[in-house]
């Protein structure tokens, strides 16, 4: 996969931080020189960027070996840099799939664990952390040393749950042992329905989640008034063997690349309006049911590679918040109103029904509704994010670190009563804060000596 | 001309990069492998990976055998190849991807490094190939697949010393082909262009950068054809054709 530029580091949002990426096959040895690891850089913001005083981050994708796979139990152990892209092509045709997948397959196992990713199946399967059986890690040992150690839900459980969702701040994940799911067929049975307004959509989302293991809704954020929240709901499950063809759908070898960084921001309110209209209109009938491939179902955005280039030089960010179930649909409505007020155009506004909270000390999802929107970066982005955070906070919501670049430490602390418990566990294992990121400096008050000029 | 698909393959360099990719591609079509390398743990991890991938492709079986062999230690070459032959129960192909690389700038800063790379990529690699061709000829023939480089095709600014070692290696491999083709030895010189592996990580990418998996697929096809030289990615054949013809006055001025 093409590598990012060498004099700066950025996430999917392409907002650059100072730093440099190094690559290695042997993560255990290479962790010596760095404060942070990164996978395929699909987190949007600065989660995978190094702190400016130790500006080297170790990229894991060359560490992609599978160390064990038992077809009888579905238990997989692999190096942390193995991508979901490779895993899907290898084991899906054999009848195994990850129990939890995010909306892109260009992620690594290590990145999935560190962000404790969730997917359309959150209400039924939880986050990936629920399915991780063990992590072999390289962690701090004394002031400068490092040690290798294995943790699991039963051994060094506090380290394990601080690492799941801990954004790389407890140490380097070397190998991951993960329980895969045996799938009844290689196809997805999908039902797509169209809903004209928010109340209809939200109640349909909840009803669908009661019977379908996997659900998500795309809504048109530019609609106001009666049509606010009109959108399309996708519900799916692995198709039972008796209704699915025996052959496996083909996995695409490569996506269509977005040609070049756009010189301008293509995502004006007008282009987005046309896109959203097209998504809504494409769905002709109110209800369509049928079989589809997991690639089309789980990764529709992967079809255009590097679509983040469409946002131009200044890049993009995402705001993803979960509003608690108790706050009800009124909260979702109020939040969407705040969104439409920002006039921040967005291709994607995704609603997701979340189930039980996972064991990760900083894991994002909690029971309620998750709302995610992509925003082009502009001068007023920090202010927009602050307003959205204030709205989320007002309803007892919280945000997803893997998407964040612009939240302030004070706002984050206000939304995260769990933060002190996480920081305490992290200090137990890494008292000298050897592992840090640009994000942890920004949000957790980690120390960061002023960057020395020319420091490497 | 097609030859039967290679089955018994000893490979030096399967723990990383293009060797890793080539071993995966070969295991995925049912070849039996023996991994040669300098680090037992790394060999074991690669063997496990190859076993899982072979099984996923419908070729379940034990993991490839592994044998310690340091390219830098020529005394280890012949015994390792003998052990590989014993472990495989025969020997059809020997692959060498092991090697080292550094840019002209790095050599300028450290002449010792230049000595190391020249020694490894030229002397040690040729000595390993000598041991390998002796083994193969004793069995009545076989295929020797060795990774050179486009850097050996022309004396270019950024890759002078490394390129010189590879050029010398190409020269030697060509002579092997001429000398032993009649005796049943097929020699394939692989000339990769810029490929995204650990060896090139951190270097500025030229156009036409390739992926190890695509290189592996191309090398396997060249092996099946019994080809003697293959460029990978393929576009580099054309690029080097042009570069070989550029006058010195131009080469002095351009950056590559
Ligand atoms: C189009 C798109 C759709 C997405 N959809 C979803 C979704 O549906 N659900 C969801 O949960 N997320 C989603 N994401 C976010 C993405 O899944 C996460 O950000 C994930 O962490 C990215 O994995 P990565 O390998 O690219 O990690 P990176 O982005 O490189 O790193 C993410 C974090 O993991 C840490 N890390 C990575 N590897 C290691 C390691 N070996 N050891 C220790 N720490 C490590 C990094 O330090 C960083 O903090 C989406 C992102 C995109 C671009
Ligand atoms: N990548 C490119 O762009 C490129 C371009 C042109 C030519 N090439 C050539 O192609 C070949 C493969 O390159 P690559 O990019 O795949 O390299 P790589 O990723 O660095 O892998 C090199 C392999 O060689 C092994 N090795 C190194 N020194 C060794 C020694 N002393 N004894 C035994 N094994 C040793 C390594 O094993 P360990 O795991 O023990 O380190 C590793 O498996 C090399 O000959 C290189 O010169 C590469």
CSV table of N, CA, C and O in Angstrom, one decimal, chain A residues 271-382:
chain,number,residue,atom,x,y,z
A,271,UNK,N,-22.7,19.8,-3.9
A,271,UNK,CA,-22.3,18.5,-4.4
A,271,UNK,C,-22.8,17.4,-3.4
A,271,UNK,O,-23.2,16.3,-3.8
A,272,UNK,N,-22.8,17.8,-2.1
A,272,UNK,CA,-23.2,16.8,-1.1
A,272,UNK,C,-24.7,16.6,-1.2
A,272,UNK,O,-25.2,15.5,-1.1
A,273,UNK,N,-25.4,17.7,-1.5
A,273,UNK,CA,-26.9,17.6,-1.7
A,273,UNK,C,-27.2,16.6,-2.8
A,273,UNK,O,-28.1,15.7,-2.7
A,274,UNK,N,-26.4,16.7,-3.9
A,274,UNK,CA,-26.7,15.9,-5.1
A,274,UNK,C,-26.4,14.4,-4.7
A,274,UNK,O,-27.1,13.5,-5.0
A,275,UNK,N,-25.3,14.2,-4.0
A,275,UNK,CA,-24.9,12.9,-3.6
A,275,UNK,C,-26.0,12.2,-2.7
A,275,UNK,O,-26.4,11.1,-2.9
A,276,UNK,N,-26.4,13.0,-1.7
A,276,UNK,CA,-27.4,12.5,-0.8
A,276,UNK,C,-28.7,12.2,-1.5
A,276,UNK,O,-29.3,11.2,-1.2
A,277,UNK,N,-29.0,13.0,-2.4
A,277,UNK,CA,-30.3,12.8,-3.1
A,277,UNK,C,-30.1,11.5,-3.9
A,277,UNK,O,-31.1,10.7,-4.0
A,278,UNK,N,-28.9,11.3,-4.5
A,278,UNK,CA,-28.7,10.1,-5.3
A,278,UNK,C,-28.8,8.8,-4.5
A,278,UNK,O,-29.4,7.9,-4.9
A,279,UNK,N,-28.2,8.9,-3.3
A,279,UNK,CA,-28.3,7.7,-2.4
A,279,UNK,C,-29.7,7.4,-2.1
A,279,UNK,O,-30.2,6.3,-2.1
A,280,UNK,N,-30.5,8.5,-1.8
A,280,UNK,CA,-31.9,8.3,-1.4
A,280,UNK,C,-32.7,7.8,-2.5
A,280,UNK,O,-33.5,6.9,-2.4
A,281,UNK,N,-32.5,8.4,-3.7
A,281,UNK,CA,-33.3,8.0,-4.9
A,281,UNK,C,-33.0,6.7,-5.5
A,281,UNK,O,-33.8,6.0,-6.0
A,282,UNK,N,-31.7,6.3,-5.3
A,282,UNK,CA,-31.3,5.0,-5.8
A,282,UNK,C,-32.1,3.9,-5.3
A,282,UNK,O,-32.4,2.9,-5.9
A,283,UNK,N,-32.5,4.1,-4.1
A,283,UNK,CA,-33.4,3.1,-3.4
A,283,UNK,C,-34.8,3.4,-3.9
A,283,UNK,O,-35.5,4.3,-3.4
A,284,UNK,N,-35.2,2.7,-4.9
A,284,UNK,CA,-36.5,3.0,-5.6
A,284,UNK,C,-37.7,2.6,-4.7
A,284,UNK,O,-38.6,3.4,-4.5
A,285,UNK,N,-37.7,1.4,-4.3
A,285,UNK,CA,-38.8,0.9,-3.5
A,285,UNK,C,-38.6,1.2,-2.1
A,285,UNK,O,-37.5,1.4,-1.6
A,286,UNK,N,-39.7,1.1,-1.3
A,286,UNK,CA,-39.6,1.3,0.1
A,286,UNK,C,-38.8,0.2,0.9
A,286,UNK,O,-38.2,0.4,1.9
A,287,UNK,N,-38.8,-1.0,0.3
A,287,UNK,CA,-38.2,-2.1,0.9
A,287,UNK,C,-37.6,-3.1,-0.1
A,287,UNK,O,-38.3,-3.5,-1.1
A,288,UNK,N,-36.3,-3.4,0.0
A,288,UNK,CA,-35.7,-4.3,-0.9
A,288,UNK,C,-35.0,-5.4,-0.1
A,288,UNK,O,-34.3,-5.0,0.8
A,289,UNK,N,-35.1,-6.6,-0.5
A,289,UNK,CA,-34.5,-7.7,0.2
A,289,UNK,C,-33.7,-8.5,-0.8
A,289,UNK,O,-34.1,-8.7,-1.9
A,290,UNK,N,-32.5,-9.0,-0.4
A,290,UNK,CA,-31.7,-9.8,-1.3
A,290,UNK,C,-30.4,-10.2,-0.8
A,290,UNK,O,-30.0,-9.9,0.4
A,291,UNK,N,-29.6,-10.9,-1.6
A,291,UNK,CA,-28.3,-11.3,-1.2
A,291,UNK,C,-27.3,-10.4,-1.7
A,291,UNK,O,-27.4,-9.8,-2.8
A,292,UNK,N,-26.2,-10.1,-0.9
A,292,UNK,CA,-25.1,-9.3,-1.4
A,292,UNK,C,-23.8,-9.9,-0.8
A,292,UNK,O,-23.8,-10.8,0.0
A,293,UNK,N,-22.7,-9.3,-1.3
A,293,UNK,CA,-21.4,-9.8,-0.9
A,293,UNK,C,-21.0,-9.1,0.4
A,293,UNK,O,-21.4,-7.9,0.6
A,294,UNK,N,-20.2,-9.7,1.3
A,294,UNK,CA,-19.8,-9.0,2.5
A,294,UNK,C,-19.0,-7.7,2.1
A,294,UNK,O,-19.0,-6.7,2.8
A,295,UNK,N,-18.3,-7.7,1.0
A,295,UNK,CA,-17.5,-6.6,0.6
A,295,UNK,C,-18.4,-5.4,0.3
A,295,UNK,O,-18.2,-4.3,0.8
A,296,UNK,N,-19.5,-5.6,-0.4
A,296,UNK,CA,-20.4,-4.5,-0.7
A,296,UNK,C,-21.2,-4.1,0.6
A,296,UNK,O,-21.5,-3.0,0.8
A,297,UNK,N,-21.5,-5.1,1.4
A,297,UNK,CA,-22.3,-4.8,2.6
A,297,UNK,C,-21.5,-4.1,3.6
A,297,UNK,O,-21.9,-3.1,4.2
A,298,UNK,N,-20.3,-4.6,3.9
A,298,UNK,CA,-19.5,-4.0,5.0
A,298,UNK,C,-18.6,-2.8,4.6
A,298,UNK,O,-18.3,-2.0,5.4
A,299,UNK,N,-18.2,-2.9,3.4
A,299,UNK,CA,-17.1,-1.9,3.0
A,299,UNK,C,-17.5,-1.1,1.7
A,299,UNK,O,-16.7,-1.0,0.8
A,300,UNK,N,-18.7,-0.5,1.6
A,300,UNK,CA,-19.1,0.2,0.4
A,300,UNK,C,-18.1,1.3,0.1
A,300,UNK,O,-17.8,1.7,-1.1
A,301,UNK,N,-17.5,1.9,1.2
A,301,UNK,CA,-16.6,3.1,0.9
A,301,UNK,C,-15.2,2.6,0.3
A,301,UNK,O,-14.5,3.5,-0.2
A,302,UNK,N,-14.8,1.4,0.5
A,302,UNK,CA,-13.5,0.9,0.1
A,302,UNK,C,-13.5,0.9,-1.5
A,302,UNK,O,-12.4,0.7,-2.0
A,303,UNK,N,-14.6,0.9,-2.1
A,303,UNK,CA,-14.6,0.8,-3.6
A,303,UNK,C,-13.8,1.9,-4.2
A,303,UNK,O,-13.1,1.7,-5.2
A,304,UNK,N,-13.9,3.1,-3.7
A,304,UNK,CA,-13.0,4.2,-4.1
A,304,UNK,C,-11.9,4.4,-3.2
A,304,UNK,O,-12.0,4.8,-2.0
A,305,UNK,N,-10.7,3.9,-3.6
A,305,UNK,CA,-9.5,4.0,-2.7
A,305,UNK,C,-9.1,5.5,-2.6
A,305,UNK,O,-9.3,6.3,-3.5
A,306,UNK,N,-8.6,5.8,-1.4
A,306,UNK,CA,-8.1,7.2,-1.2
A,306,UNK,C,-9.2,8.3,-1.4
A,306,UNK,O,-8.9,9.3,-2.0
A,307,UNK,N,-10.4,8.0,-1.1
A,307,UNK,CA,-11.5,9.0,-1.3
A,307,UNK,C,-11.2,10.2,-0.4
A,307,UNK,O,-11.8,11.3,-0.6
A,308,UNK,N,-10.4,10.1,0.6
A,308,UNK,CA,-10.1,11.2,1.5
A,308,UNK,C,-9.5,12.4,0.7
A,308,UNK,O,-9.5,13.5,1.1
A,309,UNK,N,-8.8,12.0,-0.5
A,309,UNK,CA,-8.2,13.1,-1.3
A,309,UNK,C,-9.3,14.1,-1.8
A,309,UNK,O,-9.0,15.2,-2.2
A,310,UNK,N,-10.5,13.6,-1.9
A,310,UNK,CA,-11.6,14.5,-2.4
A,310,UNK,C,-11.8,15.7,-1.6
A,310,UNK,O,-12.3,16.8,-2.0
A,311,UNK,N,-11.3,15.7,-0.3
A,311,UNK,CA,-11.5,16.8,0.6
A,311,UNK,C,-10.4,17.9,0.4
A,311,UNK,O,-10.4,18.9,1.1
A,312,UNK,N,-9.5,17.6,-0.5
A,312,UNK,CA,-8.5,18.7,-0.8
A,312,UNK,C,-7.4,18.7,0.2
A,312,UNK,O,-7.3,17.9,1.1
A,313,UNK,N,-6.6,19.8,0.1
A,313,UNK,CA,-5.3,19.9,0.8
A,313,UNK,C,-5.6,20.0,2.3
A,313,UNK,O,-4.8,19.5,3.2
A,314,UNK,N,-6.7,20.6,2.7
A,314,UNK,CA,-6.9,20.8,4.2
A,314,UNK,C,-7.4,19.6,4.9
A,314,UNK,O,-7.4,19.6,6.1
A,315,UNK,N,-7.9,18.6,4.1
A,315,UNK,CA,-8.3,17.4,4.7
A,315,UNK,C,-9.7,17.4,5.4
A,315,UNK,O,-10.5,18.3,5.1
A,316,UNK,N,-9.9,16.3,6.1
A,316,UNK,CA,-11.2,16.2,6.7
A,316,UNK,C,-11.1,15.7,8.2
A,316,UNK,O,-10.0,15.3,8.6
A,317,UNK,N,-12.2,15.7,8.9
A,317,UNK,CA,-12.2,15.1,10.2
A,317,UNK,C,-13.6,14.5,10.3
A,317,UNK,O,-14.4,14.6,9.5
A,318,UNK,N,-13.7,13.7,11.4
A,318,UNK,CA,-15.0,13.1,11.6
A,318,UNK,C,-15.4,13.4,13.0
A,318,UNK,O,-14.6,13.5,13.9
A,319,UNK,N,-16.7,13.6,13.2
A,319,UNK,CA,-17.2,13.7,14.6
A,319,UNK,C,-18.1,12.5,14.8
A,319,UNK,O,-19.1,12.3,14.1
A,320,UNK,N,-17.8,11.7,15.8
A,320,UNK,CA,-18.6,10.6,16.1
A,320,UNK,C,-18.9,10.6,17.6
A,320,UNK,O,-18.0,10.6,18.4
A,321,UNK,N,-20.2,10.7,17.9
A,321,UNK,CA,-20.6,10.7,19.3
A,321,UNK,C,-21.7,9.6,19.5
A,321,UNK,O,-22.4,9.2,18.6
A,322,UNK,N,-21.7,9.1,20.7
A,322,UNK,CA,-22.8,8.2,21.1
A,322,UNK,C,-23.7,8.9,22.1
A,322,UNK,O,-23.2,9.4,23.1
A,323,UNK,N,-25.0,9.0,21.8
A,323,UNK,CA,-25.9,9.6,22.8
A,323,UNK,C,-26.7,8.4,23.5
A,323,UNK,O,-27.2,7.5,22.9
A,324,UNK,N,-26.7,8.5,24.8
A,324,UNK,CA,-27.2,7.4,25.6
A,324,UNK,C,-28.7,7.1,25.3
A,324,UNK,O,-29.4,8.0,25.0
A,325,UNK,N,-29.0,5.8,25.4
A,325,UNK,CA,-30.4,5.4,25.2
A,325,UNK,C,-31.4,6.2,26.0
A,325,UNK,O,-32.4,6.7,25.5
A,326,UNK,N,-31.0,6.5,27.3
A,326,UNK,CA,-32.0,7.2,28.2
A,326,UNK,C,-32.3,8.6,27.7
A,326,UNK,O,-33.4,9.1,27.9
A,327,UNK,N,-31.4,9.2,26.9
A,327,UNK,CA,-31.7,10.5,26.4
A,327,UNK,C,-32.8,10.5,25.3
A,327,UNK,O,-33.4,11.6,25.0
A,328,UNK,N,-33.1,9.4,24.8
A,328,UNK,CA,-34.2,9.2,23.8
A,328,UNK,C,-34.0,9.9,22.5
A,328,UNK,O,-32.9,10.4,22.2
A,329,UNK,N,-35.0,9.8,21.6
A,329,UNK,CA,-34.9,10.2,20.3
A,329,UNK,C,-34.9,11.8,20.2
A,329,UNK,O,-34.4,12.4,19.3
A,330,UNK,N,-35.4,12.4,21.3
A,330,UNK,CA,-35.4,13.9,21.3
A,330,UNK,C,-33.9,14.3,21.3
A,330,UNK,O,-33.6,15.3,20.6
A,331,UNK,N,-33.0,13.6,21.9
A,331,UNK,CA,-31.6,14.0,22.0
A,331,UNK,C,-31.0,13.9,20.6
A,331,UNK,O,-30.3,14.8,20.1
A,332,UNK,N,-31.4,12.8,19.9
A,332,UNK,CA,-30.8,12.6,18.5
A,332,UNK,C,-31.3,13.8,17.6
A,332,UNK,O,-30.6,14.3,16.8
A,333,UNK,N,-32.6,14.1,17.8
A,333,UNK,CA,-33.2,15.2,17.0
A,333,UNK,C,-32.4,16.5,17.3
A,333,UNK,O,-32.0,17.2,16.4
A,334,UNK,N,-32.2,16.8,18.5
A,334,UNK,CA,-31.6,18.0,18.9
A,334,UNK,C,-30.1,18.1,18.4
A,334,UNK,O,-29.6,19.1,17.9
A,335,UNK,N,-29.5,16.9,18.5
A,335,UNK,CA,-28.1,16.9,18.0
A,335,UNK,C,-28.0,17.1,16.5
A,335,UNK,O,-27.2,17.9,16.0
A,336,UNK,N,-29.0,16.5,15.8
A,336,UNK,CA,-29.0,16.7,14.3
A,336,UNK,C,-29.3,18.1,14.0
A,336,UNK,O,-28.8,18.7,13.0
A,337,UNK,N,-30.1,18.8,14.8
A,337,UNK,CA,-30.4,20.2,14.5
A,337,UNK,C,-29.2,21.0,14.7
A,337,UNK,O,-28.9,21.9,13.9
A,338,UNK,N,-28.4,20.7,15.7
A,338,UNK,CA,-27.1,21.3,15.9
A,338,UNK,C,-26.2,21.2,14.6
A,338,UNK,O,-25.6,22.1,14.1
A,339,UNK,N,-26.2,19.9,14.1
A,339,UNK,CA,-25.5,19.6,12.9
A,339,UNK,C,-25.9,20.5,11.7
A,339,UNK,O,-25.1,21.0,11.0
A,340,UNK,N,-27.2,20.5,11.5
A,340,UNK,CA,-27.7,21.2,10.3
A,340,UNK,C,-27.3,22.7,10.5
A,340,UNK,O,-27.1,23.4,9.5
A,341,UNK,N,-27.3,23.2,11.7
A,341,UNK,CA,-27.0,24.6,12.0
A,341,UNK,C,-25.5,24.9,11.6
A,341,UNK,O,-25.2,26.0,11.2
A,342,UNK,N,-24.7,23.9,11.7
A,342,UNK,CA,-23.3,24.2,11.4
A,342,UNK,C,-23.0,24.4,9.9
A,342,UNK,O,-22.0,24.9,9.5
A,343,UNK,N,-24.0,24.1,9.1
A,343,UNK,CA,-23.8,24.2,7.6
A,343,UNK,C,-22.6,23.4,7.2
A,343,UNK,O,-22.0,23.8,6.2
A,344,UNK,N,-22.1,22.5,7.9
A,344,UNK,CA,-20.9,21.8,7.5
A,344,UNK,C,-21.4,20.6,6.7
A,344,UNK,O,-22.0,19.7,7.2
A,345,UNK,N,-21.1,20.7,5.4
A,345,UNK,CA,-21.6,19.7,4.5
A,345,UNK,C,-20.9,18.4,4.8
A,345,UNK,O,-19.8,18.3,5.3
A,346,UNK,N,-21.6,17.3,4.6
A,346,UNK,CA,-21.1,16.0,4.8
A,346,UNK,C,-21.7,14.9,3.9
A,346,UNK,O,-22.9,14.9,3.8
A,347,UNK,N,-20.8,14.2,3.3
A,347,UNK,CA,-21.2,13.0,2.5
A,347,UNK,C,-22.0,12.1,3.4
A,347,UNK,O,-23.0,11.5,3.1
A,348,UNK,N,-21.3,11.8,4.6
A,348,UNK,CA,-21.7,10.7,5.3
A,348,UNK,C,-22.3,11.1,6.7
A,348,UNK,O,-21.6,11.8,7.4
A,349,UNK,N,-23.5,10.7,6.9
A,349,UNK,CA,-24.0,10.9,8.3
A,349,UNK,C,-24.5,9.5,8.6
A,349,UNK,O,-25.5,9.0,8.0
A,350,UNK,N,-23.9,8.9,9.5
A,350,UNK,CA,-24.2,7.5,9.8
A,350,UNK,C,-24.8,7.3,11.2
A,350,UNK,O,-24.2,7.8,12.1
A,351,UNK,N,-25.9,6.7,11.3
A,351,UNK,CA,-26.5,6.4,12.6
A,351,UNK,C,-26.4,4.9,12.9
A,351,UNK,O,-26.6,4.1,12.0
A,352,UNK,N,-26.1,4.6,14.1
A,352,UNK,CA,-25.9,3.2,14.5
A,352,UNK,C,-26.5,3.0,15.9
A,352,UNK,O,-26.3,3.8,16.7
A,353,UNK,N,-27.1,1.9,16.0
A,353,UNK,CA,-27.7,1.5,17.3
A,353,UNK,C,-26.6,0.7,18.1
A,353,UNK,O,-26.1,-0.3,17.6
A,354,UNK,N,-26.3,1.2,19.2
A,354,UNK,CA,-25.2,0.6,20.0
A,354,UNK,C,-25.8,-0.3,21.1
A,354,UNK,O,-26.8,0.1,21.8
A,355,UNK,N,-25.1,-1.4,21.4
A,355,UNK,CA,-25.6,-2.3,22.5
A,355,UNK,C,-24.7,-2.1,23.8
A,355,UNK,O,-24.2,-1.0,24.0
A,356,UNK,N,-24.5,-3.1,24.5
A,356,UNK,CA,-23.8,-3.0,25.8
A,356,UNK,C,-22.4,-2.5,25.7
A,356,UNK,O,-21.7,-2.7,24.7
A,357,UNK,N,-22.0,-1.8,26.8
A,357,UNK,CA,-20.6,-1.3,26.8
A,357,UNK,C,-19.7,-2.4,27.0
A,357,UNK,O,-20.0,-3.4,27.7
A,358,UNK,N,-18.5,-2.3,26.3
A,358,UNK,CA,-17.5,-3.4,26.5
A,358,UNK,C,-16.6,-3.2,27.7
A,358,UNK,O,-16.8,-2.3,28.5
A,359,UNK,N,-15.6,-4.1,27.8
A,359,UNK,CA,-14.8,-4.1,29.0
A,359,UNK,C,-13.6,-3.1,28.9
A,359,UNK,O,-13.0,-2.8,29.9
A,360,UNK,N,-13.3,-2.6,27.7
A,360,UNK,CA,-12.2,-1.6,27.6
A,360,UNK,C,-12.5,-0.4,28.4
A,360,UNK,O,-13.6,0.2,28.3
A,361,UNK,N,-11.4,0.1,29.1
A,361,UNK,CA,-11.6,1.2,30.0
A,361,UNK,C,-12.0,2.5,29.3
A,361,UNK,O,-12.6,3.4,29.9
A,362,UNK,N,-11.6,2.6,28.0
A,362,UNK,CA,-11.9,3.8,27.3
A,362,UNK,C,-12.7,3.4,26.0
A,362,UNK,O,-12.8,4.2,25.1
A,363,UNK,N,-13.2,2.2,25.9
A,363,UNK,CA,-14.0,1.8,24.8
A,363,UNK,C,-15.1,2.8,24.5
A,363,UNK,O,-15.8,3.2,25.4
A,364,UNK,N,-15.3,3.1,23.2
A,364,UNK,CA,-16.3,4.1,22.8
A,364,UNK,C,-17.8,3.8,23.0
A,364,UNK,O,-18.5,4.5,23.6
A,365,UNK,N,-18.2,2.7,22.4
A,365,UNK,CA,-19.7,2.5,22.4
A,365,UNK,C,-20.4,2.3,23.8
A,365,UNK,O,-19.8,1.7,24.7
A,366,UNK,N,-21.6,2.7,23.9
A,366,UNK,CA,-22.4,2.4,25.0
A,366,UNK,C,-23.8,2.4,24.5
A,366,UNK,O,-24.1,2.8,23.4
A,367,UNK,N,-24.8,1.8,25.3
A,367,UNK,CA,-26.1,1.6,24.7
A,367,UNK,C,-26.7,3.0,24.3
A,367,UNK,O,-26.7,3.9,25.1
A,368,UNK,N,-27.2,3.1,23.1
A,368,UNK,CA,-27.7,4.3,22.6
A,368,UNK,C,-27.5,4.4,21.1
A,368,UNK,O,-27.4,3.4,20.4
A,369,UNK,N,-27.5,5.7,20.6
A,369,UNK,CA,-27.4,5.9,19.2
A,369,UNK,C,-26.1,6.6,18.9
A,369,UNK,O,-25.8,7.6,19.5
A,370,UNK,N,-25.3,6.0,18.0
A,370,UNK,CA,-24.1,6.7,17.5
A,370,UNK,C,-24.4,7.5,16.3
A,370,UNK,O,-25.0,7.0,15.4
A,371,UNK,N,-23.8,8.7,16.2
A,371,UNK,CA,-24.0,9.6,15.1
A,371,UNK,C,-22.6,10.0,14.6
A,371,UNK,O,-21.8,10.5,15.4
A,372,UNK,N,-22.3,9.7,13.3
A,372,UNK,CA,-21.0,10.0,12.8
A,372,UNK,C,-21.1,10.9,11.5
A,372,UNK,O,-21.9,10.6,10.7
A,373,UNK,N,-20.4,12.0,11.5
A,373,UNK,CA,-20.4,12.8,10.3
A,373,UNK,C,-19.0,13.2,9.9
A,373,UNK,O,-18.2,13.5,10.7
A,374,UNK,N,-18.7,13.1,8.6
A,374,UNK,CA,-17.4,13.6,8.0
A,374,UNK,C,-17.5,15.1,7.8
A,374,UNK,O,-18.5,15.6,7.2
A,375,UNK,N,-16.5,15.9,8.2
A,375,UNK,CA,-16.5,17.3,8.0
A,375,UNK,C,-15.2,17.7,7.3
A,375,UNK,O,-14.1,17.4,7.7
A,376,UNK,N,-15.3,18.6,6.2
A,376,UNK,CA,-14.1,19.1,5.6
A,376,UNK,C,-13.5,20.0,6.6
A,376,UNK,O,-14.2,20.8,7.4
A,377,UNK,N,-12.1,20.0,6.7
A,377,UNK,CA,-11.5,20.9,7.6
A,377,UNK,C,-11.5,22.4,7.1
A,377,UNK,O,-11.1,22.6,5.9
A,378,UNK,N,-11.9,23.3,7.9
A,378,UNK,CA,-12.0,24.7,7.6
A,378,UNK,C,-11.4,25.5,8.8
A,378,UNK,O,-11.1,24.9,9.8
A,379,UNK,N,-11.3,26.8,8.6
A,379,UNK,CA,-10.9,27.6,9.7
A,379,UNK,C,-11.7,27.4,10.9
A,379,UNK,O,-11.2,27.4,12.0
A,380,UNK,N,-13.0,27.3,10.8
A,380,UNK,CA,-13.9,27.2,12.0
A,380,UNK,C,-14.1,25.8,12.5
A,380,UNK,O,-14.9,25.6,13.4
A,381,UNK,N,-13.3,24.8,12.0
A,381,UNK,CA,-13.5,23.4,12.4
A,381,UNK,C,-13.4,23.2,13.9
A,381,UNK,O,-14.3,22.6,14.5
A,382,UNK,N,-12.4,23.8,14.6
A,382,UNK,CA,-12.4,23.6,16.1
A,382,UNK,C,-13.6,24.1,16.7
A,382,UNK,O,-14.1,23.5,17.7
